[in-house]
Amino acid sequence: MNRKWSLLWASLAVGALTAGCSGVNSVFSTASTNAQITSQLIRIVFGIAAVVFVVVEGLLLYTVFRFRSKHKDETGLPTQVEGNQKLEIGWTAVPAVILAIVFGLSIGPLRTVSSQPALASGLAGEKPLVVRVVGRQWFWEFDYTDDHIVTANELHIPVGVPVRLDVQSADVIHSFWVPELGGKMDVIPGHINTIWIKADQAGTYPGQCAEFCGVEHAKMRLEVVAEDAASFKAWILGQQAPVASPSSADAAQGEKAFLDGTCSACHTITGTKARGQVGPNLTHFASRQTFAGGTLPNTPQNLSSWLSNPQAVKPGNLMPNLHLPESEIQQLVAFLESLK
Ligand code: CUA
């Protein structure tokens, strides 16, 4: 790539100054082979589009200034080119050729990103991880079917291991997108799509639903936490462990309120009688960094405001304002934050 192009790309990547680091929601920052391939293709297609833009806009401006009327009383139409065979063939053939080139450039990357990535060297014997991903209005559910774990908004994966995500929707069309780990995948009701991801380095990679799916579409985020084999194993064991009994009187009251009240109609806490399927599974809720579709840091204050009025925090979401008394909110917070 010559100097001019390098400069163009450098300026385009201003928004992604930390390219290569983790935690950047940008296609210019890559942490996997698939993301690199996708990012490279985007740069090439963007370059072609930029040339087309400059040529078309240049011709337009040239025409506007070159052929503008020079006298106030100048009237009548300019020379007409309708039916000019050479022009008609030209402006049909040129876009067709450009699109054919883009198509040709896309075939290789498409084939690569839709097949299983290679296992990182040194991890021989590791099997690919399979996670069922369900898009819901408005959060992500991650079902580690083989490990009997269901969690929300925070996808843990081992570094260097290919991960197959079987994505599907419980309601409308969403789109799974973690730019640093690869391209987008449509999340469709009644149909399972498959996307492979593999993180090359440990880190936390933010993602976002990329298909408008209703009023809280923008607040349908997720995080992929890629960690070494030992930490991942520890995370799995932690998630599989039965939830601890409440350690304080408040938490015990909160547990009772949760299990006997409305909460358990919509949420599941594995090992208890709470088996609701509407909202996120809350087993080991306190181990998560965020909640409410990945939009709020998981702190007692945030949880307390959420429980006071979820509709004020995330208008339109499916959790109604239950008008809980302040004392019960504090007990529920104590209980939920004890679910490590
Ligand atoms: Cu789900 Cu946008």
mmCIF file of C-alpha atoms and ligand atoms in Angstrom:
data_model
loop_
_atom_site.group_PDB
_atom_site.id
_atom_site.type_symbol
_atom_site.label_atom_id
_atom_site.label_comp_id
_atom_site.label_asym_id
_atom_site.label_seq_id
_atom_site.Cartn_x
_atom_site.Cartn_y
_atom_site.Cartn_z
ATOM 1 C CA MET A 1 0.000 0.000 0.000
ATOM 2 C CA ASN A 2 1.498 3.342 -0.971
ATOM 3 C CA ARG A 3 1.871 6.351 1.315
ATOM 4 C CA LYS A 4 -1.269 8.194 0.174
ATOM 5 C CA TRP A 5 -3.468 5.195 0.923
ATOM 6 C CA SER A 6 -1.794 4.621 4.250
ATOM 7 C CA LEU A 7 -2.577 8.222 5.168
ATOM 8 C CA LEU A 8 -6.204 7.838 4.097
ATOM 9 C CA TRP A 9 -6.627 4.714 6.209
ATOM 10 C CA ALA A 10 -4.820 6.292 9.114
ATOM 11 C CA SER A 11 -7.235 9.223 9.095
ATOM 12 C CA LEU A 12 -10.229 6.919 8.741
ATOM 13 C CA ALA A 13 -9.108 5.022 11.779
ATOM 14 C CA VAL A 14 -9.095 8.156 13.937
ATOM 15 C CA GLY A 15 -12.140 6.815 15.760
ATOM 16 C CA ALA A 16 -10.256 3.638 16.420
ATOM 17 C CA LEU A 17 -6.955 5.021 17.643
ATOM 18 C CA THR A 18 -6.482 2.033 19.840
ATOM 19 C CA ALA A 19 -6.746 -0.396 16.917
ATOM 20 C CA GLY A 20 -5.632 -3.836 18.009
ATOM 21 C CA CYS A 21 -6.461 -3.264 21.666
ATOM 22 C CA SER A 22 -9.491 -4.872 23.208
ATOM 23 C CA GLY A 23 -12.677 -3.134 24.207
ATOM 24 C CA VAL A 24 -13.263 -1.035 21.100
ATOM 25 C CA ASN A 25 -16.565 -1.322 19.286
ATOM 26 C CA SER A 26 -15.004 -0.756 15.856
ATOM 27 C CA VAL A 27 -14.396 -2.819 12.731
ATOM 28 C CA PHE A 28 -10.931 -1.252 12.511
ATOM 29 C CA SER A 29 -9.924 -2.828 15.790
ATOM 30 C CA THR A 30 -9.531 -6.569 15.348
ATOM 31 C CA ALA A 31 -8.872 -9.382 17.797
ATOM 32 C CA SER A 32 -9.453 -12.385 15.547
ATOM 33 C CA THR A 33 -8.585 -13.655 12.094
ATOM 34 C CA ASN A 34 -12.207 -13.392 10.953
ATOM 35 C CA ALA A 35 -12.386 -9.769 12.090
ATOM 36 C CA GLN A 36 -9.118 -9.011 10.251
ATOM 37 C CA ILE A 37 -10.455 -10.537 7.055
ATOM 38 C CA THR A 38 -13.745 -8.623 7.394
ATOM 39 C CA SER A 39 -11.972 -5.379 8.239
ATOM 40 C CA GLN A 40 -9.641 -5.736 5.233
ATOM 41 C CA LEU A 41 -12.594 -6.277 2.911
ATOM 42 C CA ILE A 42 -14.375 -3.245 4.380
ATOM 43 C CA ARG A 43 -11.294 -1.080 3.708
ATOM 44 C CA ILE A 44 -11.080 -2.238 0.084
ATOM 45 C CA VAL A 45 -14.815 -1.769 -0.578
ATOM 46 C CA PHE A 46 -14.728 1.595 1.183
ATOM 47 C CA GLY A 47 -11.776 2.609 -1.018
ATOM 48 C CA ILE A 48 -13.687 1.657 -4.192
ATOM 49 C CA ALA A 49 -16.778 3.508 -2.934
ATOM 50 C CA ALA A 50 -14.662 6.568 -2.125
ATOM 51 C CA VAL A 51 -13.288 6.666 -5.704
ATOM 52 C CA VAL A 52 -16.830 6.315 -7.109
ATOM 53 C CA PHE A 53 -18.009 9.111 -4.811
ATOM 54 C CA VAL A 54 -15.229 11.478 -5.855
ATOM 55 C CA VAL A 55 -15.724 10.772 -9.578
ATOM 56 C CA VAL A 56 -19.537 11.106 -9.499
ATOM 57 C CA GLU A 57 -19.575 14.184 -7.265
ATOM 58 C CA GLY A 58 -16.688 15.684 -9.255
ATOM 59 C CA LEU A 59 -18.605 15.263 -12.524
ATOM 60 C CA LEU A 60 -21.712 16.706 -10.898
ATOM 61 C CA LEU A 61 -19.900 19.798 -9.630
ATOM 62 C CA TYR A 62 -18.071 20.214 -12.933
ATOM 63 C CA THR A 63 -21.419 20.092 -14.781
ATOM 64 C CA VAL A 64 -23.079 22.523 -12.410
ATOM 65 C CA PHE A 65 -20.369 25.144 -12.811
ATOM 66 C CA ARG A 66 -19.365 24.525 -16.428
ATOM 67 C CA PHE A 67 -22.904 24.572 -17.792
ATOM 68 C CA ARG A 68 -24.597 27.086 -15.544
ATOM 69 C CA SER A 69 -26.480 29.880 -17.354
ATOM 70 C CA LYS A 70 -24.198 32.845 -17.837
ATOM 71 C CA HIS A 71 -26.799 35.472 -18.555
ATOM 72 C CA LYS A 72 -29.993 36.249 -16.702
ATOM 73 C CA ASP A 73 -32.063 36.005 -19.861
ATOM 74 C CA GLU A 74 -30.537 32.703 -20.960
ATOM 75 C CA THR A 75 -33.315 30.122 -21.272
ATOM 76 C CA GLY A 76 -33.940 26.764 -22.877
ATOM 77 C CA LEU A 77 -32.622 23.275 -22.334
ATOM 78 C CA PRO A 78 -28.963 22.239 -22.575
ATOM 79 C CA THR A 79 -27.939 19.706 -25.232
ATOM 80 C CA GLN A 80 -29.838 16.460 -24.561
ATOM 81 C CA VAL A 81 -28.012 13.120 -24.405
ATOM 82 C CA GLU A 82 -31.056 10.857 -24.147
ATOM 83 C CA GLY A 83 -30.640 7.710 -26.233
ATOM 84 C CA ASN A 84 -26.870 8.168 -26.564
ATOM 85 C CA GLN A 85 -25.850 4.547 -26.954
ATOM 86 C CA LYS A 86 -22.236 4.944 -25.857
ATOM 87 C CA LEU A 87 -23.224 6.744 -22.648
ATOM 88 C CA GLU A 88 -26.026 4.280 -21.859
ATOM 89 C CA ILE A 89 -23.723 1.288 -22.284
ATOM 90 C CA GLY A 90 -20.976 3.066 -20.340
ATOM 91 C CA TRP A 91 -22.957 3.883 -17.248
ATOM 92 C CA THR A 92 -24.545 0.450 -17.179
ATOM 93 C CA ALA A 93 -21.334 -1.484 -17.715
ATOM 94 C CA VAL A 94 -19.083 0.446 -15.309
ATOM 95 C CA PRO A 95 -21.235 -0.138 -12.169
ATOM 96 C CA ALA A 96 -21.790 -3.763 -13.226
ATOM 97 C CA VAL A 97 -18.036 -4.319 -13.490
ATOM 98 C CA ILE A 98 -17.404 -2.581 -10.145
ATOM 99 C CA LEU A 99 -20.058 -4.742 -8.431
ATOM 100 C CA ALA A 100 -18.615 -7.875 -10.057
ATOM 101 C CA ILE A 101 -15.186 -6.954 -8.675
ATOM 102 C CA VAL A 102 -16.634 -6.431 -5.170
ATOM 103 C CA PHE A 103 -18.468 -9.764 -5.461
ATOM 104 C CA GLY A 104 -15.256 -11.491 -6.523
ATOM 105 C CA LEU A 105 -13.337 -9.941 -3.615
ATOM 106 C CA SER A 106 -16.036 -11.088 -1.159
ATOM 107 C CA ILE A 107 -16.149 -14.779 -2.070
ATOM 108 C CA GLY A 108 -12.897 -15.747 -0.322
ATOM 109 C CA PRO A 109 -13.603 -13.872 2.945
ATOM 110 C CA LEU A 110 -17.186 -15.175 3.015
ATOM 111 C CA ARG A 111 -15.986 -18.755 2.723
ATOM 112 C CA THR A 112 -13.365 -18.276 5.416
ATOM 113 C CA VAL A 113 -15.597 -16.599 7.985
ATOM 114 C CA SER A 114 -18.365 -19.166 7.583
ATOM 115 C CA SER A 115 -16.114 -22.136 8.281
ATOM 116 C CA GLN A 116 -14.616 -23.339 11.535
ATOM 117 C CA PRO A 117 -11.483 -21.375 12.517
ATOM 118 C CA ALA A 118 -8.336 -23.328 13.338
ATOM 119 C CA LEU A 119 -7.570 -24.126 16.951
ATOM 120 C CA ALA A 120 -4.664 -22.021 18.269
ATOM 121 C CA SER A 121 -1.392 -23.940 18.425
ATOM 122 C CA GLY A 122 -0.634 -25.372 21.826
ATOM 123 C CA LEU A 123 -4.274 -26.172 22.533
ATOM 124 C CA ALA A 124 -4.338 -29.559 20.788
ATOM 125 C CA GLY A 125 -7.233 -31.694 21.944
ATOM 126 C CA GLU A 126 -9.547 -28.796 22.817
ATOM 127 C CA LYS A 127 -12.990 -29.233 21.317
ATOM 128 C CA PRO A 128 -14.886 -26.313 19.789
ATOM 129 C CA LEU A 129 -17.308 -24.683 22.212
ATOM 130 C CA VAL A 130 -20.958 -24.507 21.165
ATOM 131 C CA VAL A 131 -23.229 -21.822 22.640
ATOM 132 C CA ARG A 132 -26.875 -21.266 21.816
ATOM 133 C CA VAL A 133 -27.478 -17.530 21.504
ATOM 134 C CA VAL A 134 -31.025 -16.220 21.771
ATOM 135 C CA GLY A 135 -31.805 -12.615 20.890
ATOM 136 C CA ARG A 136 -34.698 -11.236 22.918
ATOM 137 C CA GLN A 137 -36.310 -7.834 23.287
ATOM 138 C CA TRP A 138 -33.908 -6.527 24.631
ATOM 139 C CA PHE A 139 -31.124 -8.683 25.910
ATOM 140 C CA TRP A 140 -28.945 -11.601 24.842
ATOM 141 C CA GLU A 141 -29.330 -15.058 26.315
ATOM 142 C CA PHE A 142 -26.354 -17.421 26.231
ATOM 143 C CA ASP A 143 -27.103 -21.095 26.698
ATOM 144 C CA TYR A 144 -24.076 -23.345 27.220
ATOM 145 C CA THR A 145 -26.139 -26.425 26.491
ATOM 146 C CA ASP A 146 -23.402 -29.000 27.223
ATOM 147 C CA ASP A 147 -22.486 -27.328 30.516
ATOM 148 C CA HIS A 148 -26.093 -26.632 31.582
ATOM 149 C CA ILE A 149 -25.502 -22.921 32.072
ATOM 150 C CA VAL A 150 -27.783 -20.108 30.961
ATOM 151 C CA THR A 151 -26.631 -16.546 31.350
ATOM 152 C CA ALA A 152 -27.320 -13.126 29.866
ATOM 153 C CA ASN A 153 -25.446 -10.349 28.094
ATOM 154 C CA GLU A 154 -21.978 -11.636 29.020
ATOM 155 C CA LEU A 155 -20.524 -14.372 26.837
ATOM 156 C CA HIS A 156 -17.435 -16.069 28.250
ATOM 157 C CA ILE A 157 -15.194 -17.929 25.828
ATOM 158 C CA PRO A 158 -11.753 -19.517 26.026
ATOM 159 C CA VAL A 159 -8.960 -17.802 24.045
ATOM 160 C CA GLY A 160 -7.763 -19.613 20.922
ATOM 161 C CA VAL A 161 -10.667 -22.071 20.825
ATOM 162 C CA PRO A 162 -13.188 -21.924 17.957
ATOM 163 C CA VAL A 163 -16.647 -21.097 19.282
ATOM 164 C CA ARG A 164 -19.752 -21.947 17.305
ATOM 165 C CA LEU A 165 -22.673 -19.684 18.085
ATOM 166 C CA ASP A 166 -26.069 -21.061 17.078
ATOM 167 C CA VAL A 167 -28.105 -17.872 16.975
ATOM 168 C CA GLN A 168 -31.846 -17.573 16.978
ATOM 169 C CA SER A 169 -34.538 -15.144 18.093
ATOM 170 C CA ALA A 170 -37.398 -15.452 20.551
ATOM 171 C CA ASP A 171 -39.335 -12.560 19.024
ATOM 172 C CA VAL A 172 -38.232 -10.262 16.173
ATOM 173 C CA ILE A 173 -35.147 -10.078 13.946
ATOM 174 C CA HIS A 174 -31.956 -9.012 15.730
ATOM 175 C CA SER A 175 -28.347 -9.094 14.586
ATOM 176 C CA PHE A 176 -25.415 -10.446 16.578
ATOM 177 C CA TRP A 177 -22.339 -8.259 16.186
ATOM 178 C CA VAL A 178 -19.043 -8.132 18.040
ATOM 179 C CA PRO A 179 -16.870 -6.134 15.600
ATOM 180 C CA GLU A 180 -13.515 -7.154 17.052
ATOM 181 C CA LEU A 181 -14.341 -10.838 16.679
ATOM 182 C CA GLY A 182 -15.989 -10.856 13.234
ATOM 183 C CA GLY A 183 -18.928 -9.874 11.112
ATOM 184 C CA LYS A 184 -22.634 -9.648 11.798
ATOM 185 C CA MET A 185 -25.113 -12.510 11.834
ATOM 186 C CA ASP A 186 -28.873 -12.174 11.455
ATOM 187 C CA VAL A 187 -30.825 -13.499 14.425
ATOM 188 C CA ILE A 188 -34.103 -14.772 13.041
ATOM 189 C CA PRO A 189 -37.192 -16.266 14.720
ATOM 190 C CA GLY A 190 -37.791 -19.915 13.831
ATOM 191 C CA HIS A 191 -34.414 -20.391 12.186
ATOM 192 C CA ILE A 192 -30.933 -21.120 13.509
ATOM 193 C CA ASN A 193 -27.975 -19.279 11.975
ATOM 194 C CA THR A 194 -24.418 -20.209 12.764
ATOM 195 C CA ILE A 195 -21.445 -17.918 13.252
ATOM 196 C CA TRP A 196 -17.931 -18.923 14.294
ATOM 197 C CA ILE A 197 -15.829 -16.707 16.500
ATOM 198 C CA LYS A 198 -12.371 -17.156 17.974
ATOM 199 C CA ALA A 199 -10.518 -14.638 20.106
ATOM 200 C CA ASP A 200 -6.763 -14.468 19.541
ATOM 201 C CA GLN A 201 -6.071 -12.631 22.794
ATOM 202 C CA ALA A 202 -7.721 -12.408 26.175
ATOM 203 C CA GLY A 203 -9.891 -9.350 26.636
ATOM 204 C CA THR A 204 -13.403 -7.968 26.836
ATOM 205 C CA TYR A 205 -14.987 -7.268 23.484
ATOM 206 C CA PRO A 206 -18.157 -5.175 23.321
ATOM 207 C CA GLY A 207 -20.965 -6.029 20.948
ATOM 208 C CA GLN A 208 -24.275 -4.563 19.950
ATOM 209 C CA CYS A 209 -27.479 -5.693 18.294
ATOM 210 C CA ALA A 210 -27.105 -4.465 14.718
ATOM 211 C CA GLU A 211 -30.644 -4.760 13.400
ATOM 212 C CA PHE A 212 -33.379 -2.370 14.464
ATOM 213 C CA CYS A 213 -35.592 -4.468 16.720
ATOM 214 C CA GLY A 214 -37.828 -1.989 18.502
ATOM 215 C CA VAL A 215 -37.690 0.888 20.926
ATOM 216 C CA GLU A 216 -34.754 -0.398 23.018
ATOM 217 C CA HIS A 217 -32.649 -1.653 20.089
ATOM 218 C CA ALA A 218 -29.788 0.675 21.047
ATOM 219 C CA LYS A 219 -29.794 -0.796 24.551
ATOM 220 C CA MET A 220 -29.268 -4.367 23.428
ATOM 221 C CA ARG A 221 -25.574 -4.745 24.028
ATOM 222 C CA LEU A 222 -23.329 -7.570 25.063
ATOM 223 C CA GLU A 223 -19.789 -8.298 26.105
ATOM 224 C CA VAL A 224 -17.607 -11.182 25.108
ATOM 225 C CA VAL A 225 -15.090 -12.052 27.792
ATOM 226 C CA ALA A 226 -12.238 -14.085 26.306
ATOM 227 C CA GLU A 227 -10.023 -15.683 28.928
ATOM 228 C CA ASP A 228 -7.323 -18.315 29.247
ATOM 229 C CA ALA A 229 -8.324 -21.959 29.651
ATOM 230 C CA ALA A 230 -7.924 -21.984 33.449
ATOM 231 C CA SER A 231 -10.032 -18.846 34.031
ATOM 232 C CA PHE A 232 -12.682 -20.080 31.620
ATOM 233 C CA LYS A 233 -12.885 -23.436 33.406
ATOM 234 C CA ALA A 234 -13.148 -21.619 36.741
ATOM 235 C CA TRP A 235 -15.953 -19.464 35.335
ATOM 236 C CA ILE A 236 -17.844 -22.566 34.133
ATOM 237 C CA LEU A 237 -17.511 -24.226 37.544
ATOM 238 C CA GLY A 238 -18.620 -21.018 39.277
ATOM 239 C CA GLN A 239 -21.715 -20.796 37.075
ATOM 240 C CA GLN A 240 -22.539 -24.468 37.631
ATOM 241 C CA ALA A 241 -22.268 -24.217 41.391
ATOM 242 C CA PRO A 242 -25.577 -24.020 43.257
ATOM 243 C CA VAL A 243 -26.364 -20.502 44.453
ATOM 244 C CA ALA A 244 -25.281 -19.882 48.029
ATOM 245 C CA SER A 245 -27.859 -19.408 50.756
ATOM 246 C CA PRO A 246 -28.485 -15.746 51.623
ATOM 247 C CA SER A 247 -25.808 -14.469 53.988
ATOM 248 C CA SER A 248 -27.776 -11.630 55.570
ATOM 249 C CA ALA A 249 -31.286 -11.103 56.957
ATOM 250 C CA ASP A 250 -31.982 -8.597 54.161
ATOM 251 C CA ALA A 251 -30.859 -11.051 51.489
ATOM 252 C CA ALA A 252 -33.029 -13.796 53.041
ATOM 253 C CA GLN A 253 -36.043 -11.469 52.966
ATOM 254 C CA GLY A 254 -35.149 -10.584 49.378
ATOM 255 C CA GLU A 255 -34.994 -14.244 48.409
ATOM 256 C CA LYS A 256 -38.420 -14.831 49.883
ATOM 257 C CA ALA A 257 -39.842 -11.786 48.098
ATOM 258 C CA PHE A 258 -38.265 -12.941 44.833
ATOM 259 C CA LEU A 259 -39.491 -16.538 45.015
ATOM 260 C CA ASP A 260 -42.984 -15.809 46.365
ATOM 261 C CA GLY A 261 -43.569 -12.613 44.415
ATOM 262 C CA THR A 262 -43.862 -11.610 40.770
ATOM 263 C CA CYS A 263 -40.120 -11.902 39.971
ATOM 264 C CA SER A 264 -40.139 -15.693 39.719
ATOM 265 C CA ALA A 265 -42.885 -15.615 37.089
ATOM 266 C CA CYS A 266 -40.421 -14.118 34.590
ATOM 267 C CA HIS A 267 -36.937 -15.065 35.829
ATOM 268 C CA THR A 268 -35.131 -18.314 36.502
ATOM 269 C CA ILE A 269 -32.692 -18.946 39.312
ATOM 270 C CA THR A 270 -31.435 -22.498 38.872
ATOM 271 C CA GLY A 271 -32.017 -24.684 41.903
ATOM 272 C CA THR A 272 -34.984 -22.651 43.149
ATOM 273 C CA LYS A 273 -38.661 -22.607 42.278
ATOM 274 C CA ALA A 274 -38.105 -19.487 40.113
ATOM 275 C CA ARG A 275 -38.438 -20.851 36.590
ATOM 276 C CA GLY A 276 -39.788 -17.918 34.548
ATOM 277 C CA GLN A 277 -38.668 -17.782 30.934
ATOM 278 C CA VAL A 278 -39.550 -14.228 29.926
ATOM 279 C CA GLY A 279 -36.684 -12.232 31.413
ATOM 280 C CA PRO A 280 -32.964 -12.969 31.774
ATOM 281 C CA ASN A 281 -31.882 -16.003 33.797
ATOM 282 C CA LEU A 282 -30.554 -14.527 37.061
ATOM 283 C CA THR A 283 -28.585 -17.483 38.432
ATOM 284 C CA HIS A 284 -25.217 -15.999 39.489
ATOM 285 C CA PHE A 285 -26.475 -12.548 38.542
ATOM 286 C CA ALA A 286 -23.880 -10.879 40.789
ATOM 287 C CA SER A 287 -21.016 -12.404 38.770
ATOM 288 C CA ARG A 288 -21.958 -10.250 35.763
ATOM 289 C CA GLN A 289 -20.407 -6.884 35.016
ATOM 290 C CA THR A 290 -23.591 -5.359 33.623
ATOM 291 C CA PHE A 291 -27.343 -5.871 33.427
ATOM 292 C CA ALA A 292 -30.351 -4.461 31.530
ATOM 293 C CA GLY A 293 -29.120 -5.572 28.111
ATOM 294 C CA GLY A 294 -25.513 -4.786 28.984
ATOM 295 C CA THR A 295 -26.286 -1.096 29.506
ATOM 296 C CA LEU A 296 -25.950 -0.612 33.272
ATOM 297 C CA PRO A 297 -22.895 -1.453 35.398
ATOM 298 C CA ASN A 298 -23.981 -4.055 37.928
ATOM 299 C CA THR A 299 -23.950 -1.948 41.102
ATOM 300 C CA PRO A 300 -26.428 -1.931 44.036
ATOM 301 C CA GLN A 301 -27.376 1.693 43.193
ATOM 302 C CA ASN A 302 -28.153 0.898 39.555
ATOM 303 C CA LEU A 303 -30.068 -2.221 40.505
ATOM 304 C CA SER A 304 -32.048 -0.251 43.043
ATOM 305 C CA SER A 305 -33.059 2.401 40.473
ATOM 306 C CA TRP A 306 -33.889 -0.350 38.011
ATOM 307 C CA LEU A 307 -36.212 -2.093 40.462
ATOM 308 C CA SER A 308 -37.818 1.227 41.447
ATOM 309 C CA ASN A 309 -38.916 1.819 37.879
ATOM 310 C CA PRO A 310 -37.455 -0.223 35.023
ATOM 311 C CA GLN A 311 -39.502 1.819 32.558
ATOM 312 C CA ALA A 312 -37.718 5.030 33.526
ATOM 313 C CA VAL A 313 -34.325 3.414 32.916
ATOM 314 C CA LYS A 314 -35.144 1.529 29.713
ATOM 315 C CA PRO A 315 -38.532 2.683 28.415
ATOM 316 C CA GLY A 316 -40.560 0.030 26.628
ATOM 317 C CA ASN A 317 -38.712 -2.961 28.081
ATOM 318 C CA LEU A 318 -40.811 -5.941 29.115
ATOM 319 C CA MET A 319 -40.315 -5.531 32.860
ATOM 320 C CA PRO A 320 -43.218 -3.531 34.276
ATOM 321 C CA ASN A 321 -42.961 -1.064 37.146
ATOM 322 C CA LEU A 322 -44.046 -3.271 40.046
ATOM 323 C CA HIS A 323 -44.343 -0.308 42.441
ATOM 324 C CA LEU A 324 -42.302 -2.182 45.016
ATOM 325 C CA PRO A 325 -41.931 -0.603 48.447
ATOM 326 C CA GLU A 326 -38.462 0.834 49.104
ATOM 327 C CA SER A 327 -37.746 -1.725 51.854
ATOM 328 C CA GLU A 328 -38.491 -4.626 49.517
ATOM 329 C CA ILE A 329 -36.288 -3.121 46.799
ATOM 330 C CA GLN A 330 -33.361 -2.988 49.225
ATOM 331 C CA GLN A 331 -33.972 -6.629 50.235
ATOM 332 C CA LEU A 332 -34.147 -7.715 46.586
ATOM 333 C CA VAL A 333 -30.919 -5.825 45.844
ATOM 334 C CA ALA A 334 -29.225 -7.546 48.803
ATOM 335 C CA PHE A 335 -30.427 -10.930 47.524
ATOM 336 C CA LEU A 336 -29.533 -10.435 43.853
ATOM 337 C CA GLU A 337 -26.115 -8.986 44.652
ATOM 338 C CA SER A 338 -25.417 -12.068 46.778
ATOM 339 C CA LEU A 339 -25.841 -14.379 43.777
ATOM 340 C CA LYS A 340 -22.121 -14.544 43.009
HETATM 341 CU CU1 CUA B 1 -32.093 -6.486 18.901
HETATM 342 CU CU2 CUA B 1 -31.706 -4.504 17.669
#
